[in-house]
Amino acid sequence: MVTPLVAGNWKMHTTLAEAVALARAIRRALARVQGVEVVLCPPFVSLAAVARAVRGSALRVGAQNMHHQEKGAFTGEISPTMLSGLCQYVILGHSERRRHFGETDDLVNRKVLKAVEHGLRPILCVGESLEERQQGRAEGVVSQSLLACLKGIGAPGGLAIAYEPVWAIGTGVPATGEQAQLMAALVRRVLADRYGREAAQIPVLYGGSVTPTNTQEFVVQPDIDGALVGGASLDAESFAQIVRLTAQVRSRAGEG
Ligand code: 13P
């Protein structure tokens, strides 16, 4: 069974001091929790400080985005070479990057390729809009987007996929466990078609208004291996509780 993964996407929140305090509080709260890979994704400017704050613990650090080239005249951008050594993961293709910054599947694909080349583990986000869901196109949109973003990725080692329906992000209206499971199962089928048995190593996460109250509903699903958490990851106790619940559900599943 794949190790579950819970990642906190802090988005454009926290000053440097707040980020360090949050990382320390999460570290304290999770000192005794095992069996879940936990990733903190602070803003770029706090990556080094958060990496220092969690050094020596099992917590991992991720960036929220990355440019697809190593260097060049790209004012304001951050390259994979700058990230490798500083963090282990990078969120790519988040719907906020797609919506506000015009990122396409093609661009996300170039980023995924570069991340892998530099030893960074992509948390690749895919998900449909409300309109696409209402038109009955959710499955087609997600599977096409997934395949387009994975073009040229021959081996899936290190990859994680987050199914994040756009309509559930930051709205307080999560998908139901059943909706999330159906889409996670689809993601898994697409991955299995593409990678065969190796696909079983890829954690498939759900993201969109995850809180301690609804975590169980998602992580009990057979095809969901964890969560990508936005708002609730900014509160150490809420985030720690989401991780604990994930660990509990998974250890029960392992026993059963
Ligand atoms: P919320 O948990 O705030 O809905 O955000 C989800 C998300 O976008 C994580 O990447």
PDB file of C-alpha atoms and ligand atoms in Angstrom:
ATOM      1  CA  MET A   1       0.000   0.000   0.000  1.00  0.00           C
ATOM      2  CA  VAL A   2       1.322   3.457  -0.917  1.00  0.00           C
ATOM      3  CA  THR A   3       2.344   5.721   1.990  1.00  0.00           C
ATOM      4  CA  PRO A   4      -0.368   8.341   2.449  1.00  0.00           C
ATOM      5  CA  LEU A   5       0.608  11.935   1.826  1.00  0.00           C
ATOM      6  CA  VAL A   6      -0.838  15.099   3.347  1.00  0.00           C
ATOM      7  CA  ALA A   7       0.436  18.403   1.987  1.00  0.00           C
ATOM      8  CA  GLY A   8      -0.337  21.896   3.234  1.00  0.00           C
ATOM      9  CA  ASN A   9      -0.500  24.537   0.526  1.00  0.00           C
ATOM     10  CA  TRP A  10      -0.077  27.820   2.366  1.00  0.00           C
ATOM     11  CA  LYS A  11      -0.700  29.789  -0.857  1.00  0.00           C
ATOM     12  CA  MET A  12       0.041  33.545  -0.519  1.00  0.00           C
ATOM     13  CA  HIS A  13      -0.240  33.531   3.262  1.00  0.00           C
ATOM     14  CA  THR A  14       2.264  33.942   6.118  1.00  0.00           C
ATOM     15  CA  THR A  15       5.141  36.334   6.602  1.00  0.00           C
ATOM     16  CA  LEU A  16       8.565  34.838   7.161  1.00  0.00           C
ATOM     17  CA  ALA A  17       8.102  34.922  10.942  1.00  0.00           C
ATOM     18  CA  GLU A  18       4.591  33.458  10.720  1.00  0.00           C
ATOM     19  CA  ALA A  19       5.781  30.686   8.412  1.00  0.00           C
ATOM     20  CA  VAL A  20       8.548  29.648  10.812  1.00  0.00           C
ATOM     21  CA  ALA A  21       6.158  29.722  13.781  1.00  0.00           C
ATOM     22  CA  LEU A  22       3.597  27.632  11.882  1.00  0.00           C
ATOM     23  CA  ALA A  23       6.209  25.085  10.801  1.00  0.00           C
ATOM     24  CA  ARG A  24       7.482  24.779  14.393  1.00  0.00           C
ATOM     25  CA  ALA A  25       3.976  24.356  15.767  1.00  0.00           C
ATOM     26  CA  ILE A  26       3.167  21.649  13.187  1.00  0.00           C
ATOM     27  CA  ARG A  27       6.443  19.905  13.998  1.00  0.00           C
ATOM     28  CA  ARG A  28       5.581  19.874  17.721  1.00  0.00           C
ATOM     29  CA  ALA A  29       2.027  18.678  17.086  1.00  0.00           C
ATOM     30  CA  LEU A  30       3.155  15.816  14.836  1.00  0.00           C
ATOM     31  CA  ALA A  31       6.216  14.681  16.775  1.00  0.00           C
ATOM     32  CA  ARG A  32       4.698  11.277  17.497  1.00  0.00           C
ATOM     33  CA  VAL A  33       2.688  10.686  14.331  1.00  0.00           C
ATOM     34  CA  GLN A  34       3.963   8.044  11.941  1.00  0.00           C
ATOM     35  CA  GLY A  35       2.947   6.465   8.663  1.00  0.00           C
ATOM     36  CA  VAL A  36       2.075   9.638   6.739  1.00  0.00           C
ATOM     37  CA  GLU A  37       4.367  11.701   4.516  1.00  0.00           C
ATOM     38  CA  VAL A  38       3.704  15.319   5.511  1.00  0.00           C
ATOM     39  CA  VAL A  39       4.723  18.189   3.253  1.00  0.00           C
ATOM     40  CA  LEU A  40       4.636  21.904   4.076  1.00  0.00           C
ATOM     41  CA  CYS A  41       4.442  24.248   1.086  1.00  0.00           C
ATOM     42  CA  PRO A  42       5.127  27.812   2.222  1.00  0.00           C
ATOM     43  CA  PRO A  43       5.678  30.822  -0.070  1.00  0.00           C
ATOM     44  CA  PHE A  44       9.069  30.879  -1.846  1.00  0.00           C
ATOM     45  CA  VAL A  45      10.571  33.494   0.485  1.00  0.00           C
ATOM     46  CA  SER A  46      10.012  31.248   3.496  1.00  0.00           C
ATOM     47  CA  LEU A  47      11.186  27.955   1.981  1.00  0.00           C
ATOM     48  CA  ALA A  48      14.717  28.064   3.396  1.00  0.00           C
ATOM     49  CA  ALA A  49      13.560  29.086   6.870  1.00  0.00           C
ATOM     50  CA  VAL A  50      10.811  26.453   6.958  1.00  0.00           C
ATOM     51  CA  ALA A  51      13.298  23.831   5.745  1.00  0.00           C
ATOM     52  CA  ARG A  52      15.543  24.789   8.691  1.00  0.00           C
ATOM     53  CA  ALA A  53      12.615  24.708  11.109  1.00  0.00           C
ATOM     54  CA  VAL A  54      11.733  21.118  10.195  1.00  0.00           C
ATOM     55  CA  ARG A  55      15.284  19.776   9.787  1.00  0.00           C
ATOM     56  CA  GLY A  56      15.769  16.539  11.713  1.00  0.00           C
ATOM     57  CA  SER A  57      12.028  15.741  11.662  1.00  0.00           C
ATOM     58  CA  ALA A  58      10.046  13.611   9.219  1.00  0.00           C
ATOM     59  CA  LEU A  59       8.367  16.706   7.746  1.00  0.00           C
ATOM     60  CA  ARG A  60       9.117  17.525   4.135  1.00  0.00           C
ATOM     61  CA  VAL A  61       8.981  20.856   2.327  1.00  0.00           C
ATOM     62  CA  GLY A  62       7.576  21.790  -1.066  1.00  0.00           C
ATOM     63  CA  ALA A  63       7.331  24.835  -3.321  1.00  0.00           C
ATOM     64  CA  GLN A  64       3.997  25.991  -4.740  1.00  0.00           C
ATOM     65  CA  ASN A  65       5.206  26.554  -8.292  1.00  0.00           C
ATOM     66  CA  MET A  66       8.348  26.643 -10.409  1.00  0.00           C
ATOM     67  CA  HIS A  67       9.557  27.951 -13.762  1.00  0.00           C
ATOM     68  CA  HIS A  68      10.228  25.358 -16.451  1.00  0.00           C
ATOM     69  CA  GLN A  69      13.770  26.472 -17.263  1.00  0.00           C
ATOM     70  CA  GLU A  70      16.965  26.380 -15.218  1.00  0.00           C
ATOM     71  CA  LYS A  71      17.898  30.038 -15.631  1.00  0.00           C
ATOM     72  CA  GLY A  72      17.475  33.078 -17.805  1.00  0.00           C
ATOM     73  CA  ALA A  73      15.978  36.529 -18.131  1.00  0.00           C
ATOM     74  CA  PHE A  74      12.672  35.718 -16.434  1.00  0.00           C
ATOM     75  CA  THR A  75      12.234  38.465 -13.872  1.00  0.00           C
ATOM     76  CA  GLY A  76      10.540  37.280 -10.722  1.00  0.00           C
ATOM     77  CA  GLU A  77      10.637  33.579 -11.516  1.00  0.00           C
ATOM     78  CA  ILE A  78      12.097  30.695  -9.495  1.00  0.00           C
ATOM     79  CA  SER A  79      13.880  27.832 -11.248  1.00  0.00           C
ATOM     80  CA  PRO A  80      14.190  24.116 -10.490  1.00  0.00           C
ATOM     81  CA  THR A  81      17.909  24.520  -9.783  1.00  0.00           C
ATOM     82  CA  MET A  82      17.066  27.055  -7.070  1.00  0.00           C
ATOM     83  CA  LEU A  83      14.623  24.631  -5.482  1.00  0.00           C
ATOM     84  CA  SER A  84      16.522  21.381  -5.634  1.00  0.00           C
ATOM     85  CA  GLY A  85      18.406  20.939  -2.383  1.00  0.00           C
ATOM     86  CA  LEU A  86      16.053  23.401  -0.691  1.00  0.00           C
ATOM     87  CA  CYS A  87      12.866  21.328  -0.824  1.00  0.00           C
ATOM     88  CA  GLN A  88      11.747  17.877  -1.942  1.00  0.00           C
ATOM     89  CA  TYR A  89       8.360  18.580  -3.533  1.00  0.00           C
ATOM     90  CA  VAL A  90       6.782  21.099  -5.869  1.00  0.00           C
ATOM     91  CA  ILE A  91       3.074  21.695  -6.467  1.00  0.00           C
ATOM     92  CA  LEU A  92       2.497  22.049 -10.217  1.00  0.00           C
ATOM     93  CA  GLY A  93      -0.589  22.907 -12.229  1.00  0.00           C
ATOM     94  CA  HIS A  94      -2.645  24.213  -9.326  1.00  0.00           C
ATOM     95  CA  SER A  95      -5.943  25.588 -10.610  1.00  0.00           C
ATOM     96  CA  GLU A  96      -5.081  29.042  -9.231  1.00  0.00           C
ATOM     97  CA  ARG A  97      -1.963  29.053 -11.429  1.00  0.00           C
ATOM     98  CA  ARG A  98      -4.067  27.936 -14.386  1.00  0.00           C
ATOM     99  CA  ARG A  99      -6.827  30.483 -13.762  1.00  0.00           C
ATOM    100  CA  HIS A 100      -4.916  33.588 -12.651  1.00  0.00           C
ATOM    101  CA  PHE A 101      -1.633  33.078 -14.470  1.00  0.00           C
ATOM    102  CA  GLY A 102      -2.735  31.384 -17.673  1.00  0.00           C
ATOM    103  CA  GLU A 103      -0.907  28.094 -17.152  1.00  0.00           C
ATOM    104  CA  THR A 104      -1.872  25.458 -19.692  1.00  0.00           C
ATOM    105  CA  ASP A 105      -1.448  21.686 -19.606  1.00  0.00           C
ATOM    106  CA  ASP A 106       1.428  22.122 -22.046  1.00  0.00           C
ATOM    107  CA  LEU A 107       3.274  24.513 -19.724  1.00  0.00           C
ATOM    108  CA  VAL A 108       2.526  22.352 -16.684  1.00  0.00           C
ATOM    109  CA  ASN A 109       3.927  19.380 -18.610  1.00  0.00           C
ATOM    110  CA  ARG A 110       7.186  21.244 -19.219  1.00  0.00           C
ATOM    111  CA  LYS A 111       7.373  22.031 -15.506  1.00  0.00           C
ATOM    112  CA  VAL A 112       6.717  18.412 -14.516  1.00  0.00           C
ATOM    113  CA  LEU A 113       9.495  17.233 -16.852  1.00  0.00           C
ATOM    114  CA  LYS A 114      11.949  19.752 -15.398  1.00  0.00           C
ATOM    115  CA  ALA A 115      10.993  19.015 -11.813  1.00  0.00           C
ATOM    116  CA  VAL A 116      11.627  15.307 -12.312  1.00  0.00           C
ATOM    117  CA  GLU A 117      14.905  16.036 -14.098  1.00  0.00           C
ATOM    118  CA  HIS A 118      16.040  17.971 -11.015  1.00  0.00           C
ATOM    119  CA  GLY A 119      14.955  15.360  -8.494  1.00  0.00           C
ATOM    120  CA  LEU A 120      11.917  17.317  -7.268  1.00  0.00           C
ATOM    121  CA  ARG A 121       8.723  15.367  -6.622  1.00  0.00           C
ATOM    122  CA  PRO A 122       5.780  16.983  -8.419  1.00  0.00           C
ATOM    123  CA  ILE A 123       2.377  17.158  -6.749  1.00  0.00           C
ATOM    124  CA  LEU A 124       0.485  17.524  -9.995  1.00  0.00           C
ATOM    125  CA  CYS A 125      -2.973  19.090  -9.659  1.00  0.00           C
ATOM    126  CA  VAL A 126      -5.899  18.364 -11.963  1.00  0.00           C
ATOM    127  CA  GLY A 127      -9.577  19.144 -11.597  1.00  0.00           C
ATOM    128  CA  GLU A 128     -12.683  20.291 -13.407  1.00  0.00           C
ATOM    129  CA  SER A 129     -14.610  23.566 -13.101  1.00  0.00           C
ATOM    130  CA  LEU A 130     -18.223  23.684 -11.954  1.00  0.00           C
ATOM    131  CA  GLU A 131     -19.350  24.366 -15.509  1.00  0.00           C
ATOM    132  CA  GLU A 132     -17.445  21.353 -16.821  1.00  0.00           C
ATOM    133  CA  ARG A 133     -19.000  19.176 -14.125  1.00  0.00           C
ATOM    134  CA  GLN A 134     -22.489  20.462 -14.848  1.00  0.00           C
ATOM    135  CA  GLN A 135     -21.968  19.688 -18.532  1.00  0.00           C
ATOM    136  CA  GLY A 136     -21.015  16.111 -17.651  1.00  0.00           C
ATOM    137  CA  ARG A 137     -17.442  16.671 -18.825  1.00  0.00           C
ATOM    138  CA  ALA A 138     -15.568  16.235 -15.528  1.00  0.00           C
ATOM    139  CA  GLU A 139     -14.122  12.812 -16.325  1.00  0.00           C
ATOM    140  CA  GLY A 140     -13.000  13.729 -19.835  1.00  0.00           C
ATOM    141  CA  VAL A 141     -11.441  17.013 -18.711  1.00  0.00           C
ATOM    142  CA  VAL A 142      -9.518  15.427 -15.845  1.00  0.00           C
ATOM    143  CA  SER A 143      -8.216  12.423 -17.764  1.00  0.00           C
ATOM    144  CA  GLN A 144      -7.148  14.546 -20.749  1.00  0.00           C
ATOM    145  CA  SER A 145      -5.455  17.105 -18.528  1.00  0.00           C
ATOM    146  CA  LEU A 146      -3.645  14.381 -16.597  1.00  0.00           C
ATOM    147  CA  LEU A 147      -2.321  12.706 -19.735  1.00  0.00           C
ATOM    148  CA  ALA A 148      -1.268  16.031 -21.247  1.00  0.00           C
ATOM    149  CA  CYS A 149       0.620  17.029 -18.091  1.00  0.00           C
ATOM    150  CA  LEU A 150       2.402  13.651 -17.950  1.00  0.00           C
ATOM    151  CA  LYS A 151       3.538  13.614 -21.588  1.00  0.00           C
ATOM    152  CA  GLY A 152       7.086  12.282 -21.771  1.00  0.00           C
ATOM    153  CA  ILE A 153       7.139  11.141 -18.131  1.00  0.00           C
ATOM    154  CA  GLY A 154       8.191   7.548 -18.638  1.00  0.00           C
ATOM    155  CA  ALA A 155       8.430   6.429 -15.019  1.00  0.00           C
ATOM    156  CA  PRO A 156       6.153   7.768 -12.326  1.00  0.00           C
ATOM    157  CA  GLY A 157       8.603   7.443  -9.407  1.00  0.00           C
ATOM    158  CA  GLY A 158       8.233  10.358  -7.026  1.00  0.00           C
ATOM    159  CA  LEU A 159       5.039  11.634  -8.588  1.00  0.00           C
ATOM    160  CA  ALA A 160       1.842  12.471  -6.651  1.00  0.00           C
ATOM    161  CA  ILE A 161      -1.471  13.517  -8.196  1.00  0.00           C
ATOM    162  CA  ALA A 162      -3.958  15.814  -6.485  1.00  0.00           C
ATOM    163  CA  TYR A 163      -7.537  15.763  -7.712  1.00  0.00           C
ATOM    164  CA  GLU A 164      -8.801  19.235  -6.849  1.00  0.00           C
ATOM    165  CA  PRO A 165     -12.195  20.168  -8.261  1.00  0.00           C
ATOM    166  CA  VAL A 166     -12.064  23.918  -8.864  1.00  0.00           C
ATOM    167  CA  TRP A 167     -15.538  24.397  -7.384  1.00  0.00           C
ATOM    168  CA  ALA A 168     -14.433  22.932  -4.051  1.00  0.00           C
ATOM    169  CA  ILE A 169     -11.288  25.025  -3.585  1.00  0.00           C
ATOM    170  CA  GLY A 170     -11.600  27.715  -0.935  1.00  0.00           C
ATOM    171  CA  THR A 171     -15.396  27.564  -1.111  1.00  0.00           C
ATOM    172  CA  GLY A 172     -16.133  25.604   2.044  1.00  0.00           C
ATOM    173  CA  VAL A 173     -18.101  23.248  -0.220  1.00  0.00           C
ATOM    174  CA  PRO A 174     -16.036  20.074  -0.523  1.00  0.00           C
ATOM    175  CA  ALA A 175     -16.819  17.257  -2.907  1.00  0.00           C
ATOM    176  CA  THR A 176     -18.601  14.362  -1.240  1.00  0.00           C
ATOM    177  CA  GLY A 177     -16.504  11.324  -0.436  1.00  0.00           C
ATOM    178  CA  GLU A 178     -18.307   9.509  -3.220  1.00  0.00           C
ATOM    179  CA  GLN A 179     -17.625  12.212  -5.829  1.00  0.00           C
ATOM    180  CA  ALA A 180     -13.969  12.373  -4.824  1.00  0.00           C
ATOM    181  CA  GLN A 181     -13.647   8.575  -4.905  1.00  0.00           C
ATOM    182  CA  LEU A 182     -15.149   8.347  -8.408  1.00  0.00           C
ATOM    183  CA  MET A 183     -12.647  10.866  -9.718  1.00  0.00           C
ATOM    184  CA  ALA A 184      -9.708   9.381  -7.808  1.00  0.00           C
ATOM    185  CA  ALA A 185     -10.596   5.986  -9.282  1.00  0.00           C
ATOM    186  CA  LEU A 186     -10.609   7.569 -12.737  1.00  0.00           C
ATOM    187  CA  VAL A 187      -7.180   9.113 -12.071  1.00  0.00           C
ATOM    188  CA  ARG A 188      -5.945   5.710 -10.985  1.00  0.00           C
ATOM    189  CA  ARG A 189      -7.294   4.026 -14.127  1.00  0.00           C
ATOM    190  CA  VAL A 190      -5.597   6.601 -16.332  1.00  0.00           C
ATOM    191  CA  LEU A 191      -2.330   6.114 -14.424  1.00  0.00           C
ATOM    192  CA  ALA A 192      -2.613   2.314 -14.607  1.00  0.00           C
ATOM    193  CA  ASP A 193      -3.194   2.465 -18.382  1.00  0.00           C
ATOM    194  CA  ARG A 194      -0.133   4.638 -18.712  1.00  0.00           C
ATOM    195  CA  TYR A 195       2.260   3.048 -16.209  1.00  0.00           C
ATOM    196  CA  GLY A 196       0.953  -0.426 -15.498  1.00  0.00           C
ATOM    197  CA  ARG A 197       1.840  -1.828 -12.082  1.00  0.00           C
ATOM    198  CA  GLU A 198       4.120   1.096 -11.263  1.00  0.00           C
ATOM    199  CA  ALA A 199       1.016   3.284 -11.026  1.00  0.00           C
ATOM    200  CA  ALA A 200       0.200   1.716  -7.664  1.00  0.00           C
ATOM    201  CA  GLN A 201       3.092   3.668  -6.096  1.00  0.00           C
ATOM    202  CA  ILE A 202       1.577   7.044  -7.008  1.00  0.00           C
ATOM    203  CA  PRO A 203      -0.361   8.688  -4.175  1.00  0.00           C
ATOM    204  CA  VAL A 204      -3.671  10.166  -5.357  1.00  0.00           C
ATOM    205  CA  LEU A 205      -4.815  13.020  -3.114  1.00  0.00           C
ATOM    206  CA  TYR A 206      -8.057  14.899  -2.769  1.00  0.00           C
ATOM    207  CA  GLY A 207      -7.995  18.687  -2.353  1.00  0.00           C
ATOM    208  CA  GLY A 208     -10.786  21.234  -1.894  1.00  0.00           C
ATOM    209  CA  SER A 209     -12.131  22.493   1.463  1.00  0.00           C
ATOM    210  CA  VAL A 210     -10.567  19.643   3.452  1.00  0.00           C
ATOM    211  CA  THR A 211     -10.962  20.160   7.217  1.00  0.00           C
ATOM    212  CA  PRO A 212     -10.554  17.907  10.262  1.00  0.00           C
ATOM    213  CA  THR A 213     -14.329  17.382  10.155  1.00  0.00           C
ATOM    214  CA  ASN A 214     -14.432  15.890   6.652  1.00  0.00           C
ATOM    215  CA  THR A 215     -10.974  14.278   6.395  1.00  0.00           C
ATOM    216  CA  GLN A 216     -12.173  10.777   7.222  1.00  0.00           C
ATOM    217  CA  GLU A 217     -14.809  10.894   4.507  1.00  0.00           C
ATOM    218  CA  PHE A 218     -12.020  11.258   1.947  1.00  0.00           C
ATOM    219  CA  VAL A 219      -9.210   9.145   3.312  1.00  0.00           C
ATOM    220  CA  VAL A 220     -11.410   6.082   3.881  1.00  0.00           C
ATOM    221  CA  GLN A 221     -11.984   5.928   0.117  1.00  0.00           C
ATOM    222  CA  PRO A 222     -10.086   3.094  -1.555  1.00  0.00           C
ATOM    223  CA  ASP A 223      -8.458   5.285  -4.206  1.00  0.00           C
ATOM    224  CA  ILE A 224      -7.610   8.330  -2.061  1.00  0.00           C
ATOM    225  CA  ASP A 225      -4.193   8.340  -0.390  1.00  0.00           C
ATOM    226  CA  GLY A 226      -4.249  11.682   1.382  1.00  0.00           C
ATOM    227  CA  ALA A 227      -5.068  15.340   1.003  1.00  0.00           C
ATOM    228  CA  LEU A 228      -3.826  18.623  -0.392  1.00  0.00           C
ATOM    229  CA  VAL A 229      -5.002  21.133   2.180  1.00  0.00           C
ATOM    230  CA  GLY A 230      -5.311  24.894   1.696  1.00  0.00           C
ATOM    231  CA  GLY A 231      -7.034  27.010   4.352  1.00  0.00           C
ATOM    232  CA  ALA A 232      -6.960  24.403   7.120  1.00  0.00           C
ATOM    233  CA  SER A 233      -3.197  23.994   6.735  1.00  0.00           C
ATOM    234  CA  LEU A 234      -2.673  27.525   8.083  1.00  0.00           C
ATOM    235  CA  ASP A 235      -3.769  26.405  11.537  1.00  0.00           C
ATOM    236  CA  ALA A 236      -1.254  24.025  13.115  1.00  0.00           C
ATOM    237  CA  GLU A 237      -3.811  22.101  15.155  1.00  0.00           C
ATOM    238  CA  SER A 238      -6.275  21.684  12.265  1.00  0.00           C
ATOM    239  CA  PHE A 239      -3.543  20.518   9.929  1.00  0.00           C
ATOM    240  CA  ALA A 240      -2.081  18.173  12.538  1.00  0.00           C
ATOM    241  CA  GLN A 241      -5.536  16.733  13.143  1.00  0.00           C
ATOM    242  CA  ILE A 242      -5.975  16.053   9.400  1.00  0.00           C
ATOM    243  CA  VAL A 243      -2.636  14.212   9.424  1.00  0.00           C
ATOM    244  CA  ARG A 244      -3.539  12.224  12.567  1.00  0.00           C
ATOM    245  CA  LEU A 245      -6.896  11.178  11.128  1.00  0.00           C
ATOM    246  CA  THR A 246      -5.208  10.078   7.910  1.00  0.00           C
ATOM    247  CA  ALA A 247      -2.698   8.022   9.902  1.00  0.00           C
ATOM    248  CA  GLN A 248      -5.483   6.427  11.956  1.00  0.00           C
ATOM    249  CA  VAL A 249      -7.622   5.482   8.969  1.00  0.00           C
ATOM    250  CA  ARG A 250      -4.632   4.060   7.125  1.00  0.00           C
ATOM    251  CA  SER A 251      -3.333   2.039  10.047  1.00  0.00           C
ATOM    252  CA  ARG A 252      -6.841   0.573  10.512  1.00  0.00           C
ATOM    253  CA  ALA A 253      -6.988  -0.268   6.795  1.00  0.00           C
ATOM    254  CA  GLY A 254      -3.557  -1.901   7.074  1.00  0.00           C
ATOM    255  CA  GLU A 255      -4.743  -4.101   9.938  1.00  0.00           C
ATOM    256  CA  GLY A 256      -7.989  -5.046   8.195  1.00  0.00           C
TER     257      GLY A 256
HETATM  258  P1  13P B   1      -8.758  24.837   0.401  1.00  0.00           P
HETATM  259  O1  13P B   1      -8.404  23.692   1.298  1.00  0.00           O
HETATM  260  O2  13P B   1      -8.563  26.184   1.068  1.00  0.00           O
HETATM  261  O3  13P B   1     -10.080  24.673  -0.249  1.00  0.00           O
HETATM  262  O4  13P B   1      -7.674  24.840  -0.782  1.00  0.00           O
HETATM  263  C1  13P B   1      -7.434  23.653  -1.459  1.00  0.00           C
HETATM  264  C2  13P B   1      -6.255  23.860  -2.322  1.00  0.00           C
HETATM  265  O5  13P B   1      -6.290  24.583  -3.278  1.00  0.00           O
HETATM  266  C3  13P B   1      -5.017  23.155  -1.962  1.00  0.00           C
HETATM  267  O6  13P B   1      -4.085  23.246  -2.985  1.00  0.00           O
END
